[in-house]
Amino acid sequence: MTMRFPEGRRLLVPYVTGGLTTDWTDYLLAYQDAGADAVEVGLPFSDPMLDGTTIQQAADRALTRGATTDAILADLTAVGDRLSIPVVVMTYANLVLHTGVAKLQEAGVAGLIVPDLPLEESGPLEQETAAAGIDLVLLAAPSTPDDRLQLICRRSRGFVYAVSVMGVTGERATVAPETTVLAHRLKNAAKGRLPVLIGFGVSTPGQAAVAGRAGDGVVVASALMRRVLDGATPADLSHDVAALRAALDDPIEHRAA
Amino acid sequence: MTVIATRYLREPAVGGRFGEFGGRFVPEALIPACAAVEEAFRDAWADAGFRHQLDMFRTRYAGRPTALTPAWNLSAELGITLLLKREDLAHTGSHKINNVLGQALLAQRMGKTRLIAETGAGQHGVATATAAALFGLRATVYMGERDIDRQALNVARMQLLGAEVVPVTAGSRTLKDATNEAMRQWVAAVDDSHFCLGSVAGPHPYPWMIREFQSVIGDEARRQVAAELPTGVPDVVVACVGGGSNAAGTFAGFADTTARLIGVEAAGGAAMTDGTPGVVHGSRSLVLQNADGQVAEAHSIAAGLDYPGVGPEHAHLGRSGRATYVTVSDDEVLAALHRLARAEGIICALESAHAVAWVLRAAGTDELPRGSTVLLTLSGRGDKDLGQLR
């Protein structure tokens, strides 16, 4: 199953760290009910090179709880019947190479994001995922030159992930100017062939509205995971995601937020 | 000879590969930065002016060439000829200065104003702080909380030299996590900062570049040994391996000879012996990891060897058979450190004592028969470890 997105609206992809709590798949269902277009599931890794404090803490907590890749994928398989939106897995190269694409395929995973696998290293995995019917999503950064953006957009599947700031994942006070610049450059490079989703530092509905207008949608991770780390339930996060949904659907109203 | 030469790569293959190892596994944001470091290094390394400048600082500042000291007493006791390459005599007390002088000059050449570094035992951090002071650069050094406790003296040295030492509280709170944090910070500071990595690890070109900067150890030792031994080259070349920079630099001088190359790892942090192929800190190499692919915590009495990975070139040298990697226990290391101190009047670093421990164990066996000639790199001095040893 590869990714299919609804036409004509800004896309919302909220994130959860797999295995973070016993009932972590309930967050996926809550996201779905609140209007998410896909869900991103992080497979916790011991050495998350591109993650800030919040996601690091979430991964640490999941691993301390005894979460394993196999158990998380089993949970995904179990919840599969109740999820109608695509599941995109995000994890680091070591875990992907260790786990293998077949296990992701068996768990019904539709997309895969590997932040430490740049173009030069992604060839073999592109072939494997394509054969398995999984979209390998490539990432672009503000420092990526234009000719490379073209290549990334040509080879990315499902969507292209705009890492909107030079930095790690984490909440930020405002949407950085470089975010909008990168979004426009990527939209030009993608030529409408695939959606441009903005991630890193998109925390509030207001920020989602701004970033979502610049690109085709947003990925929201740290702001949600901080809430879970603080004890928020799936029902609580359903409200948060619904607020993001509303902001994306009606960006004008939320522009000043 | 031809066979040996093909197993040893003067320069890594396309994409920074040493055989199946190496590469550039970093976030997209860092790709231009890695490419810029590679381009700057290629340009500088081919530039006689840069080489001359680096040689000048090595000679007049760092105290090179370092001595080659026969271990007279141990040699007599063990029935071998043991020659010590004295990186402990280099300025700041370890081989780390060789690499850092090169990278600091490179950073200046690239117009960077700050060095970001990770450190375990603190020797690389001290070397970075030193070069930063010399060249008027700012330095930020990431160090695991546990290592800060173990290596308080080196923390004080870094601070005295004007560097900012940032404690890392994530994960195992050691070198592995300090390396993650330094790379995370580099992403955010890449405009004005050079990531001054301390070992032959990380994304291309770091493993190659750092091997080249450290090859001064092996090149000097080759000439010095030739003057000392009738055979010209030793039977065995031995060095300790954490990430493996002093061993890579030493081996570089002897890769095209018949000398056996031996890397000695800590039994609790032996990526070459117990590791499996994996990707950590920007390259594919051998990594200590659990059945789930999580990187394991390494354990060694020496903070500098408390690292679950190893440089990709070592993985290649080991897999291809050009070098052999062995392990020694913490107890053997402590015994070796004491024996070297009493026999030769040299207090070496706990890291370096790993190499000594192997020689003590192997001498007189088939591994190292009586009459063998051995070059051993003493990568650093032991002052930093005294708090731990008392």
XYZ file of C-alpha atoms in Angstrom:
647
model
C 0.000 0.000 0.000
C 1.503 3.332 -1.032
C 0.270 6.722 0.066
C -2.948 8.237 -1.201
C -3.962 11.672 -0.027
C -7.271 13.512 -0.353
C -7.335 16.216 -3.027
C -7.916 19.865 -2.393
C -6.942 20.281 1.222
C -3.829 20.988 3.258
C -2.380 17.742 4.556
C -1.901 16.979 8.223
C 0.488 14.270 9.399
C 0.798 14.007 13.177
C 3.517 11.872 14.757
C 3.745 9.400 17.592
C 6.763 7.532 18.947
C 5.989 3.829 18.628
C 5.807 2.015 21.948
C 5.835 5.224 23.968
C 2.910 4.033 26.095
C 1.031 0.749 26.389
C -1.889 2.221 24.471
C 0.202 4.114 21.924
C -1.825 2.923 18.930
C -4.848 4.664 20.463
C -3.095 7.937 19.595
C -3.085 6.861 15.941
C -6.821 6.235 16.041
C -7.368 9.539 17.814
C -5.331 11.328 15.128
C -7.395 9.634 12.432
C -10.668 10.602 14.066
C -9.466 14.195 14.416
C -8.806 14.505 10.697
C -5.209 13.419 10.082
C -4.403 12.512 6.479
C -1.634 10.091 7.454
C 0.178 9.226 10.667
C 3.896 9.169 11.204
C 5.197 6.495 13.560
C 8.708 6.833 14.926
C 10.610 3.620 15.602
C 12.671 4.615 18.640
C 16.443 4.474 18.107
C 19.204 4.792 20.660
C 21.149 7.402 18.676
C 18.671 9.804 17.031
C 21.047 12.168 15.252
C 18.423 14.598 13.987
C 16.108 14.746 16.985
C 15.829 17.398 19.652
C 15.158 16.905 23.355
C 11.454 16.019 23.197
C 11.679 13.237 20.608
C 14.883 11.967 22.237
C 13.053 11.718 25.552
C 10.120 9.980 23.908
C 12.464 7.450 22.268
C 14.335 6.925 25.544
C 11.100 6.341 27.414
C 9.839 3.878 24.806
C 13.119 1.933 24.841
C 13.220 1.953 28.645
C 9.702 0.515 28.627
C 11.137 -2.315 26.535
C 9.690 -1.278 23.184
C 11.216 -3.158 20.260
C 10.801 -2.689 16.525
C 9.151 -6.086 16.216
C 6.644 -5.352 18.980
C 5.793 -1.942 17.511
C 5.245 -3.463 14.068
C 3.060 -6.157 15.665
C 0.998 -3.407 17.315
C 0.634 -1.738 13.916
C -0.526 -4.985 12.358
C -3.071 -5.392 15.142
C -4.533 -1.912 14.686
C -4.364 -2.098 10.871
C -8.039 -2.929 10.310
C -9.142 0.164 12.185
C -6.738 2.544 10.405
C -7.875 3.784 7.022
C -5.149 6.427 6.630
C -1.571 5.536 5.620
C 1.109 4.822 8.222
C 4.497 6.392 7.526
C 7.400 5.036 9.553
C 10.263 7.337 10.507
C 13.489 5.848 11.773
C 17.247 5.904 11.332
C 19.296 3.964 8.805
C 20.670 1.465 11.312
C 17.202 0.280 12.343
C 15.949 0.084 8.770
C 18.959 -1.931 7.619
C 18.633 -4.110 10.693
C 14.873 -4.679 10.450
C 14.497 -5.023 6.705
C 11.754 -3.735 4.434
C 9.781 -7.000 4.414
C 8.762 -6.598 8.053
C 7.524 -3.071 7.384
C 5.541 -4.363 4.442
C 3.953 -7.113 6.551
C 2.876 -4.510 9.097
C 1.061 -2.559 6.380
C 3.439 0.399 6.373
C 2.809 2.708 3.404
C 5.738 5.088 3.657
C 9.221 5.300 5.127
C 11.314 8.291 6.192
C 15.014 7.775 7.002
C 16.569 11.107 7.994
C 20.189 9.930 7.913
C 19.951 8.349 4.467
C 20.727 11.060 1.909
C 20.431 10.618 -1.869
C 23.915 9.130 -2.232
C 23.152 6.307 0.187
C 19.480 5.680 -0.533
C 19.700 3.806 -3.860
C 19.428 0.226 -2.580
C 16.592 1.114 -0.190
C 14.719 2.951 -2.945
C 14.698 -0.246 -4.996
C 13.714 -2.451 -2.069
C 10.888 -0.199 -0.916
C 9.594 0.258 -4.466
C 9.482 -3.527 -4.898
C 7.599 -3.804 -1.595
C 5.113 -1.094 -2.529
C 6.343 1.294 0.152
C 6.963 4.973 -0.577
C 10.465 6.087 0.413
C 10.063 9.733 1.359
C 13.181 11.847 0.836
C 14.041 14.937 2.838
C 15.215 18.366 1.780
C 16.808 21.065 3.932
C 17.333 24.822 3.669
C 20.979 24.144 2.787
C 20.065 21.896 -0.158
C 21.078 23.512 -3.471
C 18.496 23.805 -6.261
C 19.873 21.068 -8.506
C 19.732 18.675 -5.576
C 16.157 19.718 -4.744
C 15.208 18.705 -8.292
C 16.782 15.285 -7.800
C 15.163 14.829 -4.402
C 11.740 15.694 -5.793
C 12.258 13.331 -8.723
C 13.248 10.401 -6.529
C 11.005 10.976 -3.512
C 7.792 8.973 -3.287
C 4.473 9.809 -1.587
C 5.524 13.287 -0.591
C 8.707 15.247 -0.106
C 9.631 16.177 3.440
C 10.862 19.733 3.939
C 13.104 19.883 6.994
C 12.177 23.484 7.476
C 15.057 24.725 9.634
C 18.769 24.135 10.007
C 18.465 22.273 13.259
C 16.934 19.315 15.002
C 13.285 18.462 15.687
C 11.644 20.540 18.363
C 9.096 23.227 19.070
C 9.939 26.765 18.059
C 8.356 30.119 18.821
C 7.682 31.083 15.223
C 7.851 29.701 11.711
C 11.332 30.675 10.512
C 11.630 32.736 7.299
C 13.815 29.958 5.861
C 10.825 27.617 6.163
C 8.746 29.598 3.706
C 11.698 30.035 1.369
C 12.390 26.287 1.306
C 8.689 25.507 0.835
C 8.512 27.745 -2.231
C 11.726 26.334 -3.693
C 10.419 22.793 -3.177
C 7.021 23.588 -4.671
C 8.822 24.844 -7.761
C 10.992 21.749 -7.906
C 8.097 19.333 -7.276
C 5.945 20.948 -10.013
C 2.827 19.541 -8.398
C 3.989 15.976 -8.969
C 3.982 15.255 -5.247
C 2.971 17.165 -2.101
C 5.486 19.175 -0.071
C 5.072 18.619 3.654
C 6.734 20.925 6.142
C 8.167 19.536 9.354
C 10.490 20.527 12.225
C 9.255 23.270 14.492
C 5.626 23.315 13.406
C 4.019 23.373 16.843
C 0.832 25.430 17.067
C -2.286 25.724 14.901
C -1.115 29.197 13.897
C 2.254 27.868 12.765
C 0.538 24.995 10.957
C -1.606 27.509 9.087
C 1.433 29.512 7.987
C 3.573 26.483 7.068
C 0.642 24.661 5.496
C -0.005 27.630 3.201
C 3.636 27.756 2.154
C 3.720 24.045 1.332
C 0.980 21.476 0.901
C 0.742 20.444 4.530
C 2.576 19.831 7.775
C 4.104 17.163 9.972
C 3.686 17.846 13.693
C 5.735 15.812 16.145
C 7.474 17.423 19.124
C 4.518 19.530 20.262
C 2.347 16.394 20.406
C 5.006 14.217 22.016
C 5.658 16.799 24.727
C 1.974 16.546 25.606
C 2.174 12.754 25.771
C 5.330 12.929 27.907
C 3.388 15.245 30.220
C 0.603 12.665 30.490
C -1.918 13.733 27.823
C -4.338 10.984 26.777
C -5.367 10.033 23.245
C -8.576 12.034 23.823
C -6.500 15.091 24.784
C -4.406 14.766 21.631
C -7.509 14.323 19.551
C -8.396 17.897 20.529
C -4.902 19.134 19.634
C -5.008 17.482 16.233
C -8.531 18.750 15.580
C -7.257 22.281 16.262
C -4.425 21.756 13.761
C -6.951 20.417 11.260
C -9.160 23.479 11.663
C -6.191 25.828 11.240
C -5.126 24.087 8.035
C -8.625 24.079 6.612
C -9.168 27.745 7.392
C -5.691 29.282 7.295
C -6.859 32.895 7.034
C -8.525 32.863 10.418
C -5.414 31.475 12.071
C -2.809 33.543 10.321
C -2.251 35.867 13.227
C -2.399 33.125 15.845
C 53.086 -6.902 -1.473
C 50.519 -6.272 -4.183
C 47.862 -8.081 -2.181
C 48.558 -5.962 0.858
C 48.422 -2.746 -1.148
C 44.976 -3.534 -2.540
C 43.594 -4.165 0.925
C 44.825 -0.811 2.152
C 43.255 2.205 0.557
C 45.355 5.357 0.336
C 42.160 7.128 -0.475
C 38.666 5.705 0.039
C 36.602 4.767 -3.016
C 33.770 6.894 -4.424
C 31.411 8.050 -1.694
C 34.029 7.516 1.001
C 33.962 3.719 0.992
C 36.584 1.483 2.598
C 35.411 -1.792 1.082
C 31.781 -2.144 2.185
C 32.269 0.357 5.018
C 32.296 4.146 5.276
C 29.927 6.416 3.388
C 28.062 9.542 4.399
C 24.974 8.725 6.461
C 23.992 12.179 7.661
C 20.891 14.360 7.493
C 20.382 16.176 4.194
C 21.075 19.480 5.967
C 24.694 18.406 6.514
C 25.426 17.142 3.008
C 26.665 20.506 1.705
C 28.807 20.897 4.844
C 30.402 17.456 4.438
C 31.013 18.161 0.759
C 32.608 21.500 1.648
C 34.925 19.847 4.190
C 35.909 17.254 1.608
C 36.622 19.868 -1.036
C 38.584 22.044 1.373
C 40.617 19.080 2.601
C 41.441 17.857 -0.914
C 42.503 21.342 -1.858
C 44.572 21.880 1.300
C 46.205 18.464 1.275
C 47.398 19.039 -2.273
C 48.702 22.491 -1.350
C 52.393 22.591 -0.405
C 51.778 25.826 1.468
C 49.205 24.179 3.746
C 51.475 21.187 4.344
C 54.347 23.489 5.180
C 52.242 25.500 7.602
C 50.973 22.340 9.310
C 54.519 20.953 9.562
C 55.675 24.204 11.121
C 53.024 24.025 13.845
C 53.700 20.330 14.376
C 57.405 20.999 14.850
C 57.512 24.297 16.677
C 54.295 23.989 18.676
C 53.340 20.342 19.118
C 56.864 19.010 19.617
C 57.132 16.689 16.642
C 58.711 14.424 15.753
C 57.921 12.576 18.954
C 60.601 10.257 20.278
C 60.949 6.569 19.582
C 61.940 5.085 22.928
C 63.195 1.522 23.291
C 61.511 -0.096 26.291
C 64.920 -1.303 27.473
C 63.859 -3.037 30.651
C 60.633 -4.633 29.443
C 62.371 -5.786 26.271
C 64.991 -7.590 28.354
C 62.343 -9.109 30.621
C 60.125 -10.264 27.740
C 62.831 -11.365 25.317
C 61.609 -9.108 22.536
C 62.582 -5.718 21.127
C 59.844 -3.288 22.117
C 59.954 0.216 20.645
C 57.558 2.867 21.937
C 56.277 5.648 19.677
C 55.845 8.426 22.198
C 52.653 10.324 21.306
C 52.369 10.923 25.043
C 55.167 13.459 24.539
C 53.209 15.524 22.017
C 51.802 18.842 23.249
C 48.575 18.352 25.241
C 49.677 14.817 26.052
C 48.273 12.701 23.256
C 48.173 12.073 19.527
C 44.919 14.032 19.320
C 46.819 17.266 18.642
C 48.014 15.935 15.238
C 44.494 15.814 13.869
C 43.233 18.949 15.559
C 46.036 21.184 14.264
C 45.156 19.989 10.774
C 41.426 20.523 11.208
C 41.808 23.901 12.918
C 43.966 25.160 10.048
C 41.396 23.782 7.645
C 38.573 25.497 9.543
C 40.452 28.792 9.299
C 40.994 28.229 5.594
C 37.225 27.675 5.244
C 36.487 30.910 7.090
C 34.911 29.221 10.113
C 35.180 30.904 13.493
C 34.204 28.105 15.846
C 35.124 24.472 16.429
C 32.507 22.019 17.684
C 33.923 18.837 19.147
C 32.942 15.726 21.040
C 35.201 14.141 23.611
C 35.316 11.011 25.717
C 38.445 10.924 27.855
C 38.833 14.622 27.223
C 42.088 14.424 25.247
C 40.445 15.403 21.982
C 38.552 18.149 23.789
C 41.779 19.481 25.272
C 43.490 19.367 21.886
C 40.539 21.210 20.309
C 40.501 23.844 23.052
C 44.256 24.258 22.593
C 44.147 24.747 18.837
C 41.181 27.088 19.199
C 43.181 29.225 21.636
C 46.199 29.229 19.327
C 44.265 30.189 16.209
C 41.740 32.540 17.815
C 38.709 30.315 17.255
C 35.867 29.665 19.669
C 35.475 26.089 20.889
C 32.430 24.211 22.179
C 33.110 20.711 23.445
C 30.331 18.186 24.112
C 31.137 15.648 26.792
C 29.033 12.972 28.446
C 28.159 13.627 32.079
C 29.773 10.376 33.159
C 33.007 11.276 31.413
C 32.947 14.747 32.973
C 32.943 13.034 36.371
C 35.736 10.636 35.391
C 37.935 13.222 33.698
C 37.599 16.331 35.853
C 41.202 17.385 35.220
C 40.696 17.540 31.472
C 37.470 19.500 31.928
C 39.415 22.054 33.968
C 42.097 22.207 31.273
C 39.535 22.843 28.530
C 37.882 25.590 30.536
C 41.227 27.196 31.333
C 41.953 27.253 27.606
C 38.711 29.131 27.035
C 36.496 26.381 25.653
C 32.886 25.898 26.606
C 32.309 22.361 27.902
C 28.696 21.251 27.515
C 27.541 18.248 29.565
C 25.508 15.668 27.641
C 22.857 13.951 29.727
C 21.237 11.742 27.075
C 21.630 7.981 26.744
C 24.703 6.424 28.318
C 26.166 9.902 29.016
C 29.470 8.960 27.374
C 31.331 9.557 24.107
C 28.599 8.002 21.933
C 26.035 10.501 23.158
C 28.478 13.411 23.084
C 29.069 12.585 19.401
C 25.317 12.607 18.669
C 24.968 15.944 20.410
C 27.931 17.512 18.595
C 26.449 16.442 15.249
C 23.015 17.817 16.215
C 24.590 21.134 17.142
C 26.614 21.206 13.934
C 23.369 21.111 11.918
C 22.253 24.310 13.620
C 25.633 26.067 13.484
C 27.046 24.941 10.175
C 27.423 28.483 8.797
C 30.176 29.555 11.167
C 31.262 26.281 12.790
C 33.489 23.407 11.778
C 32.774 20.009 13.317
C 36.204 18.975 14.563
C 35.669 15.232 14.934
C 38.257 13.406 17.028
C 38.544 9.940 15.578
C 38.606 8.123 12.253
C 34.811 7.863 12.403
C 31.899 9.938 11.129
C 30.773 10.729 7.586
C 33.143 10.966 4.617
C 35.653 12.678 4.490
C 36.303 12.483 8.243
C 37.642 8.900 8.524
C 40.003 9.489 5.610
C 40.962 13.065 6.503
C 41.715 12.194 10.118
C 43.726 9.118 9.077
C 45.784 11.410 6.834
C 46.360 13.925 9.649
C 47.332 11.089 11.994
C 49.549 9.290 9.491
C 52.358 11.518 10.717
C 52.665 8.982 13.569
C 53.265 6.068 11.236
C 55.438 7.989 8.789
C 57.749 9.188 11.541
C 57.813 5.791 13.216
C 58.685 4.087 9.935
C 61.798 6.249 9.525
C 62.728 5.979 13.199
C 62.303 2.209 13.296
C 64.339 1.829 10.111
C 67.242 3.523 11.848
C 66.852 1.287 14.889
C 66.278 -2.190 13.463
C 68.533 -4.111 11.073
C 65.395 -5.489 9.371
C 64.103 -1.982 8.719
C 60.521 -2.786 9.698
C 59.229 -4.383 12.879
C 57.564 -7.797 12.941
C 54.526 -6.355 14.675
C 52.916 -2.906 14.903
C 50.446 -2.538 17.770
C 48.142 0.258 18.925
C 44.966 0.620 20.976
C 41.626 1.071 19.184
C 38.525 2.923 20.361
C 37.388 4.858 17.316
C 40.884 4.013 16.174
C 42.667 7.229 15.162
C 46.090 6.553 16.655
C 46.015 3.017 15.268
C 44.930 4.242 11.818
C 47.725 6.822 11.811
C 50.275 4.270 12.940
C 49.123 1.560 10.525
C 49.284 4.041 7.630
C 53.079 4.087 7.933
C 53.368 0.297 7.751
C 50.445 -0.796 5.591
C 52.710 -1.497 2.624
C 55.226 -3.529 4.653
C 55.233 -7.075 5.942
C 54.612 -5.946 9.529
C 51.639 -7.566 11.256
C 49.178 -4.874 12.321
C 47.462 -5.462 15.662
C 44.675 -3.284 17.046
C 43.824 -3.752 20.719
C 40.317 -3.044 21.947
C 38.759 -2.935 25.392
C 36.955 -6.214 26.100
C 33.802 -4.269 27.012
C 33.889 -2.036 23.954
C 35.149 -4.270 21.175
C 33.344 -3.265 18.008
C 35.878 -5.110 15.830
C 35.502 -8.330 17.801
C 31.848 -8.256 18.866
C 30.305 -5.703 16.509
C 28.091 -6.301 13.483
C 27.681 -4.089 10.403
C 25.609 -1.034 11.166
C 25.306 2.709 10.711
C 26.173 5.059 13.526
C 27.544 8.608 13.608
C 27.501 9.031 9.867
C 29.196 5.933 8.520
C 28.661 2.256 7.995
C 31.064 0.212 10.077
C 31.091 -2.447 12.761
C 28.912 -1.467 15.695
C 28.054 -3.002 19.047
C 24.284 -3.411 18.900
C 21.591 -5.535 20.426
C 19.289 -7.972 18.633
C 16.886 -5.096 17.939
C 19.459 -2.867 16.245
C 19.852 -0.486 19.183
C 23.428 0.655 19.692
C 24.817 -0.918 22.847
C 26.635 0.856 25.625
C 30.322 0.046 25.694
C 32.183 -0.370 28.963
C 35.859 0.251 29.469
C 38.037 1.484 32.266
C 39.392 3.934 29.674
C 36.874 6.658 28.813
C 38.505 7.051 25.398
C 37.711 3.460 24.452
C 34.148 3.533 25.779
C 32.766 3.682 22.259
C 30.431 1.180 20.581
C 31.685 1.826 17.053
C 35.014 1.822 15.262
C 36.326 3.703 12.241
C 35.224 2.206 8.897
C 38.809 1.779 7.725
C 39.471 -0.565 10.643
C 36.352 -2.543 9.770
C 37.767 -2.908 6.272
C 41.310 -3.756 7.420
C 39.892 -6.340 9.803
C 37.487 -7.940 7.328
C 40.146 -8.051 4.602
C 42.686 -9.606 6.956
C 45.327 -6.890 6.657
C 45.046 -6.093 10.374
C 44.111 -8.229 13.365
C 42.038 -6.997 16.287
C 42.204 -8.423 19.792
C 40.789 -7.530 23.194
C 42.211 -7.163 26.679
C 40.407 -6.905 30.014
C 40.363 -3.934 32.384
C 42.449 -5.950 34.869
C 45.137 -6.645 32.282
C 45.146 -2.955 31.386
C 45.696 -1.836 34.967
C 48.467 -4.398 35.453
C 50.118 -3.274 32.211
C 49.949 0.381 33.182
C 51.665 -0.335 36.493
C 54.289 -2.579 34.937
C 55.217 -0.025 32.266
C 55.421 2.715 34.896
C 57.717 0.669 37.166
C 59.836 -0.794 34.383
C 60.317 2.227 32.148
C 59.314 5.289 34.153
C 56.444 6.059 31.787
C 52.894 6.546 33.051
C 50.788 6.013 29.960
C 47.094 6.653 29.426
C 44.675 3.829 30.250
C 43.856 3.736 26.538
C 47.487 3.155 25.544
C 47.910 0.553 28.293
C 45.621 -1.695 26.245
C 48.365 -2.068 23.643
C 50.949 -2.711 26.359
C 48.676 -5.336 27.933
C 48.513 -7.287 24.693
C 52.307 -7.270 24.346
C 52.691 -8.515 27.926
C 50.210 -11.315 27.287
C 51.504 -12.290 23.857
C 55.257 -12.094 24.497
C 56.838 -15.528 24.454
C 53.794 -17.180 22.819
C 53.223 -18.011 19.145
C 51.568 -14.604 18.843
C 54.804 -12.848 19.707
C 57.743 -15.275 19.865
C 60.986 -14.415 21.650
C 63.174 -12.275 19.451
C 60.247 -10.440 17.837
C 60.514 -6.761 17.106
C 57.503 -4.646 18.072
C 56.491 -1.052 17.484
C 53.873 0.111 19.988
C 52.196 3.502 19.859
C 51.774 5.050 23.276
C 48.880 7.287 22.258
C 48.806 9.433 25.387
C 50.043 10.090 28.878
C 48.335 8.974 32.038
C 48.101 12.157 34.080
C 44.396 12.474 33.278
C 43.743 9.023 34.768
C 45.476 9.489 38.116
C 42.222 10.291 39.890
C 40.870 6.953 38.720
C 44.045 5.032 39.564
C 44.482 6.114 43.167
